[in-house]
Coordinates of C-alpha atoms and ligand atoms in Angstrom, one line a residue:
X17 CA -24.5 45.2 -10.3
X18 CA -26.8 44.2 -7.3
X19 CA -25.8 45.6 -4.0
X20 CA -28.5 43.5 -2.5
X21 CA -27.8 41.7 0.5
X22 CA -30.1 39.2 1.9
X23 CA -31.8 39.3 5.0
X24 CA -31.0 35.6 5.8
X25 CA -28.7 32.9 4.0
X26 CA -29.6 29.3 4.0
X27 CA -27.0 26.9 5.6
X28 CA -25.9 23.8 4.8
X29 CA -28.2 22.2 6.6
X30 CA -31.3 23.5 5.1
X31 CA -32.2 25.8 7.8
X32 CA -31.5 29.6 7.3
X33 CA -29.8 31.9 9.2
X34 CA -30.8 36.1 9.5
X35 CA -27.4 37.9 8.3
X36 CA -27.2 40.3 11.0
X37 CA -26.8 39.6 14.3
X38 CA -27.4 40.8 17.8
X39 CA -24.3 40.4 20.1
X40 CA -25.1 39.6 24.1
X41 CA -22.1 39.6 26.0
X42 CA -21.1 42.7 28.0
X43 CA -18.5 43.4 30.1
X44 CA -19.2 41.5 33.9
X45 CA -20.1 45.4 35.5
X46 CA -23.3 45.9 33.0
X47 CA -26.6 44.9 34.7
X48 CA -27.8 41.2 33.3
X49 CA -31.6 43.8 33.0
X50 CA -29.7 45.3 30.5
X51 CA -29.6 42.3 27.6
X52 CA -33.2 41.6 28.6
X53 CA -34.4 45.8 27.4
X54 CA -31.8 45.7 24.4
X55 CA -33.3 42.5 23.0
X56 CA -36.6 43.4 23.4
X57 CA -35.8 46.6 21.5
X58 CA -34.1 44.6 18.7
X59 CA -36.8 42.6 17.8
X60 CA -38.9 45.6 17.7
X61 CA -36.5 46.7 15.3
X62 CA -37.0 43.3 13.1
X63 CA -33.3 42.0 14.6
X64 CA -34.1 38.0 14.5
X65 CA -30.8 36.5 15.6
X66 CA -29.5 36.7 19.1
X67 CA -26.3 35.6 19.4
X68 CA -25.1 34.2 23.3
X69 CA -23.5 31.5 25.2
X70 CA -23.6 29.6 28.4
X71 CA -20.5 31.3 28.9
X72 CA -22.1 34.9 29.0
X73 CA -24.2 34.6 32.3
X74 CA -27.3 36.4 30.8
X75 CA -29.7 33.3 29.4
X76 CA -32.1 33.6 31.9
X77 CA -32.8 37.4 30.9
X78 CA -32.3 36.1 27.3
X79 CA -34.9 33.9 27.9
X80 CA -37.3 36.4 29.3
X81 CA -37.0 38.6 26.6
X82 CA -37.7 36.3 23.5
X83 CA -40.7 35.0 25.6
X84 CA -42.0 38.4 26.6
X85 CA -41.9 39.0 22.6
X86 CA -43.8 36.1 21.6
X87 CA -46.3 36.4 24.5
X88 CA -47.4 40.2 23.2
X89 CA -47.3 38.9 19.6
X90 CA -44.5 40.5 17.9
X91 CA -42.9 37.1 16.8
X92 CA -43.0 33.2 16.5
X93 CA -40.4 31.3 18.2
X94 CA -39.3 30.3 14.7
X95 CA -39.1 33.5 13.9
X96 CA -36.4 33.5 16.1
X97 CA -32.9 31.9 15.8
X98 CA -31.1 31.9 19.0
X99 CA -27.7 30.9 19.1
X100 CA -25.9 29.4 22.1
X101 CA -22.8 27.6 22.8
X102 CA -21.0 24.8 24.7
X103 CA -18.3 26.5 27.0
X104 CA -15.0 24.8 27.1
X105 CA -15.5 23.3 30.6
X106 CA -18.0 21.2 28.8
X107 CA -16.1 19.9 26.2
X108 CA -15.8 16.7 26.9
X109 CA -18.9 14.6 25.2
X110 CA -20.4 13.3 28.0
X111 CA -21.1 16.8 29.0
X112 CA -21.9 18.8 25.7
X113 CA -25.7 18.0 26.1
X114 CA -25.5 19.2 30.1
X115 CA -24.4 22.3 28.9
X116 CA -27.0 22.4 26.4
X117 CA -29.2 21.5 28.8
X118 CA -28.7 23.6 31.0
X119 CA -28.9 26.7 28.8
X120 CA -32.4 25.9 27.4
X121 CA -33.4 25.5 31.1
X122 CA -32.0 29.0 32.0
X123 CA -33.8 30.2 28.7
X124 CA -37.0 28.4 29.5
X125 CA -36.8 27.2 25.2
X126 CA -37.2 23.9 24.3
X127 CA -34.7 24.4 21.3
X128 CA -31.8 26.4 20.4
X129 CA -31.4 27.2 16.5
X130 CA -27.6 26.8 16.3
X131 CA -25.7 25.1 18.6
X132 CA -21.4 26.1 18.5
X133 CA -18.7 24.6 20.1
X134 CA -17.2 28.3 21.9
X135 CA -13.8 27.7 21.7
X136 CA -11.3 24.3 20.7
X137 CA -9.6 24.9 23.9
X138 CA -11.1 22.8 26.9
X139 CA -10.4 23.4 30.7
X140 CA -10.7 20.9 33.4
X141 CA -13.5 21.3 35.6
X142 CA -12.1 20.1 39.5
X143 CA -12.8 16.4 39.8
X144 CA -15.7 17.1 42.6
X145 CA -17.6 18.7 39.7
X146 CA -17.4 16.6 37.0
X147 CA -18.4 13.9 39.8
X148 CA -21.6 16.1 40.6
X149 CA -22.7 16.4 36.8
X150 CA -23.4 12.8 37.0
X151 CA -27.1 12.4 37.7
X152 CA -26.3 9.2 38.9
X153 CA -24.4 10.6 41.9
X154 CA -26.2 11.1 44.6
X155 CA -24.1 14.8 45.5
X156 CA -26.2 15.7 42.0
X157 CA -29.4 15.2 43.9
X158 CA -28.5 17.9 46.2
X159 CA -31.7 20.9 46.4
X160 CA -28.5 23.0 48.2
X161 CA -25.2 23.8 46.9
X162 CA -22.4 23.1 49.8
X163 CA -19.5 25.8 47.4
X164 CA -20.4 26.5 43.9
X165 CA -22.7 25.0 41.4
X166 CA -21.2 22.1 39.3
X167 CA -19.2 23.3 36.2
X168 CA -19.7 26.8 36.9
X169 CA -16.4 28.0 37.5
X170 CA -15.9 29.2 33.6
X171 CA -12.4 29.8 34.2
X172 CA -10.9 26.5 36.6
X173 CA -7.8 27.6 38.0
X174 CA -5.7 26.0 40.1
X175 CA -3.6 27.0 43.4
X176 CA -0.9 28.8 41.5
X177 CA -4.1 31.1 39.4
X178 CA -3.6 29.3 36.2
X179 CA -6.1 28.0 34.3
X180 CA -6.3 24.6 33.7
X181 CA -6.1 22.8 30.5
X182 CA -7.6 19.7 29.7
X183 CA -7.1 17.8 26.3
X184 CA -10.4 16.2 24.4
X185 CA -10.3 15.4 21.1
X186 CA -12.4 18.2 19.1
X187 CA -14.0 14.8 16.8
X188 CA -15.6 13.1 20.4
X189 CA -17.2 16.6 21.3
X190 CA -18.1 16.9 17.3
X191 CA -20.1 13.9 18.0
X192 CA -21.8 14.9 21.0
X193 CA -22.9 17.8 19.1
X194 CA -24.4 15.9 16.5
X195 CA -26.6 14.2 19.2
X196 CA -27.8 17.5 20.1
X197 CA -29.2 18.2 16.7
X198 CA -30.6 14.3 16.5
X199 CA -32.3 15.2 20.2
X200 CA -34.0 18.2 18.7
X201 CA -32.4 20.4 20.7
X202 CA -30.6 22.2 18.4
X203 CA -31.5 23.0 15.0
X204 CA -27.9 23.4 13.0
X205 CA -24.8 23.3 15.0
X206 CA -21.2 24.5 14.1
X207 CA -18.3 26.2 15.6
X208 CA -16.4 29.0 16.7
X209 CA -12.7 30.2 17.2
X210 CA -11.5 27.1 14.7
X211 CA -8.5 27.7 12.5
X212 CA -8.8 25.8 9.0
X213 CA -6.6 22.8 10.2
X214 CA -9.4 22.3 13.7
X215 CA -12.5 23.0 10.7
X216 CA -10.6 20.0 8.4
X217 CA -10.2 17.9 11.4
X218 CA -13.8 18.0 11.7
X219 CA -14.5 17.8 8.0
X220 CA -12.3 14.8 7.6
X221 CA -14.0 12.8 10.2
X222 CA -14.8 9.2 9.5
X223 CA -18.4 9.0 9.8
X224 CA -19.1 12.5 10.2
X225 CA -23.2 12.9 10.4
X226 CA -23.7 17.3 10.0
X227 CA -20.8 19.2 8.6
X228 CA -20.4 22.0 11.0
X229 CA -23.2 24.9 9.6
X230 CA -20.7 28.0 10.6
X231 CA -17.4 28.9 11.8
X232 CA -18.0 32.2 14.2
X233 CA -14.8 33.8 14.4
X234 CA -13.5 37.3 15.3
X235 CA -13.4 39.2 11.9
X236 CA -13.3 43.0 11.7
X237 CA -11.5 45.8 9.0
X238 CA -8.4 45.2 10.9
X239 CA -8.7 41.4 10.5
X240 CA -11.1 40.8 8.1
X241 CA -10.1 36.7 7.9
X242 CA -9.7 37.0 3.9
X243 CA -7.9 33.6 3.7
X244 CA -10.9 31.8 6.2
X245 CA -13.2 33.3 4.4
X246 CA -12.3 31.6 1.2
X247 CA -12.2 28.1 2.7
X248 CA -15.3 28.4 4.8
X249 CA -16.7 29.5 1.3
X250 CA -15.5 26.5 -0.7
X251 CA -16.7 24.0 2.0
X252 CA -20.5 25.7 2.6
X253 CA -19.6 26.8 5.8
X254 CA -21.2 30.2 7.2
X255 CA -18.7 33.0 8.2
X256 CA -19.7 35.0 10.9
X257 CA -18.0 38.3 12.4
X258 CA -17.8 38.9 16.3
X259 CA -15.9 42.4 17.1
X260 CA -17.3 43.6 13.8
X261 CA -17.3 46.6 15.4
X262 CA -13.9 46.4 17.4
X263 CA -15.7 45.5 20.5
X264 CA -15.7 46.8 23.9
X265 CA -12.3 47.8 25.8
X266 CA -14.0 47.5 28.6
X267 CA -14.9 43.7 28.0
X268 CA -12.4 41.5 30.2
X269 CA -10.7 39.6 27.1
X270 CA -10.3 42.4 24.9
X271 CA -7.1 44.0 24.2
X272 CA -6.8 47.0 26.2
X273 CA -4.5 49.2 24.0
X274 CA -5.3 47.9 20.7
X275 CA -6.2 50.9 18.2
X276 CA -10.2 51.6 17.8
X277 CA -12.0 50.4 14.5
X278 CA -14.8 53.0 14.4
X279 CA -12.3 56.3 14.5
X280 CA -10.2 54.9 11.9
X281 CA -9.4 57.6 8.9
X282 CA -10.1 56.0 6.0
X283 CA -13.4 54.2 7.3
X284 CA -14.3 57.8 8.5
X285 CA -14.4 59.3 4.8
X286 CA -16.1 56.0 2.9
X287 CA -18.4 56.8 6.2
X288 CA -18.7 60.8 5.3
X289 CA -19.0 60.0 1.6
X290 CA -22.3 57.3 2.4
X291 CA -23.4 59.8 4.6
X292 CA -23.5 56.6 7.2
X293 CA -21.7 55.8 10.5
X294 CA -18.8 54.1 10.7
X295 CA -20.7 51.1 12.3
X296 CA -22.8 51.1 9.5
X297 CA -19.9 51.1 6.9
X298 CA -18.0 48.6 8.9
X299 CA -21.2 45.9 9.7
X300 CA -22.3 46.3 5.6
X301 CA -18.6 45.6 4.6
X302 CA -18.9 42.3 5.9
X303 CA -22.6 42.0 5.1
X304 CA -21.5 42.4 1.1
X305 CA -18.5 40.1 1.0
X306 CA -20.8 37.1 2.2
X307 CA -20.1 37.3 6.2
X308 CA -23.3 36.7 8.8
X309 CA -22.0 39.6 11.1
X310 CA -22.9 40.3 15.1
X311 CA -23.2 43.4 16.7
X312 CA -23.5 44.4 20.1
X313 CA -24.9 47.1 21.5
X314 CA -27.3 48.1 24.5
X315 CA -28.6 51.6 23.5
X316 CA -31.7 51.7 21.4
X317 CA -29.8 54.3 18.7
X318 CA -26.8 52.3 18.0
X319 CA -29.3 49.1 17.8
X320 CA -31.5 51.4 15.1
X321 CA -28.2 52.7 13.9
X322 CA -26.8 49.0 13.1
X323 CA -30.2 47.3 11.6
X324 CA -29.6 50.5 9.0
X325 CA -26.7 48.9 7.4
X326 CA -29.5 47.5 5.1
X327 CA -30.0 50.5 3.7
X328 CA -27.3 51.4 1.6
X329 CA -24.6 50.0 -0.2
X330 CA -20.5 50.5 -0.7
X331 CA -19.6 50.8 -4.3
X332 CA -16.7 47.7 -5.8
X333 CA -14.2 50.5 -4.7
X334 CA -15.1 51.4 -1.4
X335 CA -15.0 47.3 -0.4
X336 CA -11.3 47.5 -2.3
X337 CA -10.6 50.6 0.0
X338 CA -11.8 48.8 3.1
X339 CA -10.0 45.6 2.4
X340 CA -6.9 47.5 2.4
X341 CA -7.3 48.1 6.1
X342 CA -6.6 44.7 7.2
X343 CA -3.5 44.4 9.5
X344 CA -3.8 40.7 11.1
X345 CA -4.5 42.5 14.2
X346 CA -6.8 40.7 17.5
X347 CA -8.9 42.1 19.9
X348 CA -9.4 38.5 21.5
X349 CA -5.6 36.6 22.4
X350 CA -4.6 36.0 25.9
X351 CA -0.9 35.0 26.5
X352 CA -2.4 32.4 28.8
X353 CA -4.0 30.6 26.2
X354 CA -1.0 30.3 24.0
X355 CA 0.5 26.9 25.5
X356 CA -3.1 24.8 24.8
X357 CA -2.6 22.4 22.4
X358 CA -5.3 23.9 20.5
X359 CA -4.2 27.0 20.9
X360 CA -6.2 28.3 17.4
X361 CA -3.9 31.4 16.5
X362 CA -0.9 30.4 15.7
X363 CA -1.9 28.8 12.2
X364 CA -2.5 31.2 9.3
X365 CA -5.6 31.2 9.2
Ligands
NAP21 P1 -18.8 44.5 18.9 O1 -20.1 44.1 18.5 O2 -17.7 44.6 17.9 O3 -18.8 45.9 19.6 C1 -19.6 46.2 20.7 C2 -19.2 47.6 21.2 O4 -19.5 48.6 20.2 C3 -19.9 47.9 22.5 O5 -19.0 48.7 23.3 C4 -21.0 48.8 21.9 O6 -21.4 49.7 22.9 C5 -20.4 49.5 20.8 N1 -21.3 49.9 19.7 C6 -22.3 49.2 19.1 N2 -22.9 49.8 18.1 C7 -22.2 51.0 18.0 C8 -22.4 52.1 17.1 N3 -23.4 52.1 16.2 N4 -21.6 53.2 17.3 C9 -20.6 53.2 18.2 N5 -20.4 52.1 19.1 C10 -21.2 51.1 19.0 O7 -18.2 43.5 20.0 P2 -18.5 42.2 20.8 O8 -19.7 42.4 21.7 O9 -17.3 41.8 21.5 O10 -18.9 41.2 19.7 C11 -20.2 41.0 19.2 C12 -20.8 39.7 19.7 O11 -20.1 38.5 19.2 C13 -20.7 39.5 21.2 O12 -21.6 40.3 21.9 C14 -20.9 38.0 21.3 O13 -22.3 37.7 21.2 C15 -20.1 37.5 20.2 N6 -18.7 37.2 20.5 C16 -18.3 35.9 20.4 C17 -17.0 35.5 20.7 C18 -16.6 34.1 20.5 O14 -15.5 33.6 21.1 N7 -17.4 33.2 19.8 C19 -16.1 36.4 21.2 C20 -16.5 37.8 21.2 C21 -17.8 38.1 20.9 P3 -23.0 49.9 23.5 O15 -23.5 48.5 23.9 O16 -22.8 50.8 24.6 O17 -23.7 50.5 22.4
WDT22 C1 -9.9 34.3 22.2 C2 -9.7 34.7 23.5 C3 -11.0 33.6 21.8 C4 -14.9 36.7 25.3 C5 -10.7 34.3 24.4 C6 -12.0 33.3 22.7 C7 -14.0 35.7 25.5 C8 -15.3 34.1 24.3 C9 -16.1 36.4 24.6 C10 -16.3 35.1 24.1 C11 -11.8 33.6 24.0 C12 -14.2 34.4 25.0 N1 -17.1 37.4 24.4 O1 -18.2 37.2 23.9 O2 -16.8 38.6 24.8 O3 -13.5 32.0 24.8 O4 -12.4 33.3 26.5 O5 -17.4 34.8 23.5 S1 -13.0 33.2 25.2

């Protein structure tokens, strides 16, 4: 049998995609100089896919980093393949390319290499902002902002603290996407967060141009997304794993009491019997059942640690032993999401 897994899998687009993934986003306390060391490090460490988002704050250091690394030679920019993503107060397609823009600006890139929508659900920005996106508006103009920057509340709320909704249909800000990749300014695009019905929606588009390249989705031994797996497989569509490792309690979205992936038993002995880590174990489970997987982490040994999940493999039984351990169980649900109409968790799959 060959254990092999490859170092990158070619999407359905024709470009390819490095299998193992460097995760950006830290909790809102960790220092933004942080992401621009740990990156830096990575690549050192032959890590070529970043994965972040407008949403995450940390582009500008992102930006830095990957540029400090082709200035001293270690890489090629397309050695590189940088994810980012349109956040949800973006959604609408008039937008999608602001966002985008706005990212490679903060990056100092002229291209991402995937482009994914973050999340089906949109919020509203306040109708002030949208207004001030419009470059033809002369607010836009502005060298000064008078209150915030345009679009930059990620969260809009309203008077009462709730966060507010808006409804676009996912096929208008498919096609905005798809003008991204004609612009050049992406290379492949995709999605994230979509349940199979939101993926068919797209799929089933009259006139669709790209098929979305990947679906990144949270996937872990305690919901290892069997069922999603096995469509996104039939339809050449990239899985890939965030909180492969569990992720961070600390993070503001994650599940505070929810049990810990890396001290679990039974992923402790396959660990023991490897002679590997549990991070290793858990990141080259999904590696071997076909899965692009992310991991964060800041600290030069764990980023060593992860890249090492190359260098071994788990035996037909082990994988049968790991599979066991799904349980259906989050890290990433908020109650507050759960009345959008694209609420994406209340499918099967
Ligand atoms: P994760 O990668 O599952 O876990 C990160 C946590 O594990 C950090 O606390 C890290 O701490 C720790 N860690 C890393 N390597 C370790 C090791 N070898 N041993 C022990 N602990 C280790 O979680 P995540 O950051 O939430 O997800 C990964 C990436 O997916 C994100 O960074 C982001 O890029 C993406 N993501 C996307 C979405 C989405 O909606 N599309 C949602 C969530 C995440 P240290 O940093 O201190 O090492
Ligand atoms: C479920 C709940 C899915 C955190 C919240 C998506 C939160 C996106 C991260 C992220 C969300 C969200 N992250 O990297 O830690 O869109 O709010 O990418 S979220």
């Amino acid at each position: 049998m060959n254990y092999n897994v490859p170092l990158s899998v070619k999407l359905n687009d024709g470009h390819f995609m490095p299998t193992l993934g460097l995760g950006t986003s830290a909790p809102i306390k960790v220092a933004k100089s942080k992401v621009e060391e740990a990156i830096q490090i990575a690549v050192d460490v032959r890590y070529r896919h970043i994965d972040s988002a407008y949403m995450y704050l940390n582009e500008e250091e992102i930006g830095r980093a990957i540029r400090k690394k082709i200035a001293n030679g270690t890489v090629r920019r397309e050695d590189i393949f940088y994810t980012s993503k349109v956040w949800s107060t973006f959604s609408r397609p008039e937008l999608v390319q602001t966002c985008l823009e706005r990212s490679l600006k903060k990056l100092q890139l002229s291209y991402v290499d995937l482009y994914l929508i973050h999340c089906p659900m949109s919020f509203k920005v306040s109708r002030l902002q949208t207004a001030w996106l419009r470059p033809d508006r002369a607010l836009y103009k502005l060298p000064f902002s008078p209150v915030f920057q345009p679009g930059e509340e990620i969260f809009p709320k309203d008077t009462h603290g709730k966060i507010i909704f808006d409804t676009v249909d996912l096929c208008s800000t498919w096609e905005a996407m798809e003008k991204c990749k004609d612009a050049g300014l992406a290379k492949s695009i995709g999605v994230s967060n979509f349940n199979r019905r939101q993926l068919e929606k797209i799929l089933n588009k009259p006139g669709l141009k790209y098929k979305p390249v990947c679906n990144q989705v949270e996937c872990h031994l305690y919901h290892n997304q069997s069922k999603l797996l096995e469509f996104c497989k039939s339809k050449d569509i990239v899985l890939s794993a965030y909180a492969a490792l569990g992720s961070d309690p600390a993070k503001e979205w994650r599940n505070k009491n929810s049990p810990v992936i890396l001290e679990d038993p039974v992923l402790n002995v396959v660990a023991e019997k490897h002679g590997q880590t549990p991070a290793q174990v858990a990141l080259r489970y999904q590696l071997q059942r076909g899965v692009v997987v992310l991991a964060k982490s800041f600290r030069e040994k764990r980023i060593k640690e992860n890249f090492q999940a190359f260098d071994f493999h788990l035996t037909p039984e082990d994988m049968k032993t790991l599979d066991g351990l799904n349980r259906n169980m989050r890290y990433f649900e908020d109650a507050e999401f759960a009345n959008h109409p694209e609420y994406p968790f209340l499918d099967e799959y």
